[in-house]
Amino acid sequence: MDKQKFYTNKRNIIILAVICCMLWGSAYPAVKWGYEFFNIKADDIASKFIFAGYRFALAGIIVLIYQIILNKNIFDFKLQEYKQMFMLGIVNTTIQYIFFYVGLSYTTGVRGSIINGTGTFMSIILAHFIYNNDKISFNKVIGCIIGFSGVVLVNLNGAGALNGAFNIMGEGFILVSTCAFAVGSIYSKHITQKMDASIVTGYQLLIGGVFLTVLGYAFGGKLVGFNFKSTTLLIYMALLSSVAFVIWTQLFKFNKVGKIAVFNFLVPVFGTLLSGIFLKENIFDFKILIALILVCTGIYLVNRTKESE
């Protein structure tokens, strides 16, 4: 199979990117269930680190084992390449989730989700200065604004939801988390030009997950309550991460950053929708439909950008 042809096909891009966003969206209710099954309290950040660490480390192991089954040599790298994968794991997994979990404990979920949605803008802006063939265009700007408005809409739960002063430990930390994701995405595109994207993803998840786990235990966290139900959930979360990150990394490798990054706006929409379905919350909300229309319109406008732009 010609990988480049497969991952640059417009229909495949849409299908694969939507699958990634649905999987990441399903993590919203899954994480809530995980906190309940493993008895993790809302303010127990250290235990959340361990939970996330187990999830990502296991995801990395799954990806690497699968690469071995495919008869790939997962150890055929130079020292410099190992250093690059190590750096990617620290930035794109460890740092991103440390700042995200800490930040979320000092702000509301609404504000956190909205600020997290700015990662798409950051990825597109970074790509503008790094890649000559991925410049910011009018379509991209309008598409991102419309898509982001969908993220804002789906997170508005009532009057006053966005009131309050900017908190460095809250909104500030989530902004750092978002920056880490944007930088990590660009960096992964850079290093996967010469390395197998799937193997890079496996190491990224494993390294980042191990560091999160070690930090969690170092700060007094713990993970208890292992049984069939909780273990099955953890395995599912690891699988969704491994599948989504592998596909996403391949899409980033073969396509322009903006073309793929804009799909990120779908994650909170799917998260809200799937949370409503699985957590038995009210999903018959007109704003979800409007948000989905706005996000899809934004994606269409960004991908409508001419190749010469």
CSV table of C-alpha atoms in Angstrom, one decimal, residues 7-10 12-14 16-18 20-21 24 120 123-124 134 140 189 247-266 299 302-303:
chain,number,residue,atom,x,y,z
A,7,TYR,CA,-3.2,9.3,3.9
A,8,THR,CA,-3.5,12.2,1.5
A,9,ASN,CA,-6.7,11.0,-0.1
A,10,LYS,CA,-9.4,13.6,0.8
A,12,ASN,CA,-9.6,9.0,3.8
A,13,ILE,CA,-8.4,12.2,5.6
A,14,ILE,CA,-12.0,13.0,6.6
A,16,LEU,CA,-9.6,8.9,9.7
A,17,ALA,CA,-9.5,12.3,11.3
A,18,VAL,CA,-13.2,12.0,12.4
A,20,CYS,CA,-9.5,10.0,15.9
A,21,CYS,CA,-11.7,12.8,17.2
A,24,TRP,CA,-10.6,11.2,21.9
A,120,THR,CA,-5.6,24.4,16.6
A,123,SER,CA,-0.5,24.7,15.3
A,124,ILE,CA,-1.6,26.6,12.2
A,134,ASP,CA,1.6,25.9,4.8
A,140,LYS,CA,-7.9,29.2,7.3
A,189,LYS,CA,5.8,16.0,11.8
A,247,ILE,CA,-3.5,7.6,12.8
A,248,TRP,CA,-3.1,11.2,13.7
A,249,THR,CA,0.7,11.1,13.5
A,250,GLN,CA,0.4,9.5,10.0
A,251,LEU,CA,-2.0,12.2,8.9
A,252,PHE,CA,0.3,14.9,10.2
A,253,LYS,CA,3.3,13.3,8.5
A,254,PHE,CA,1.8,13.3,5.0
A,255,ASN,CA,-0.4,16.5,5.1
A,256,LYS,CA,-0.2,20.2,5.8
A,257,VAL,CA,-0.6,21.0,9.5
A,258,GLY,CA,-3.6,23.2,9.1
A,259,LYS,CA,-5.5,20.7,7.0
A,260,ILE,CA,-5.4,18.2,9.9
A,261,ALA,CA,-5.3,20.3,13.0
A,262,VAL,CA,-8.6,22.0,12.3
A,263,PHE,CA,-10.4,18.6,12.9
A,264,ASN,CA,-9.4,19.0,16.6
A,265,PHE,CA,-12.4,21.2,17.0
A,266,LEU,CA,-14.6,18.1,16.7
A,299,ILE,CA,-13.2,22.3,8.6
A,302,VAL,CA,-9.8,25.3,6.0
A,303,ASN,CA,-9.6,22.3,3.6
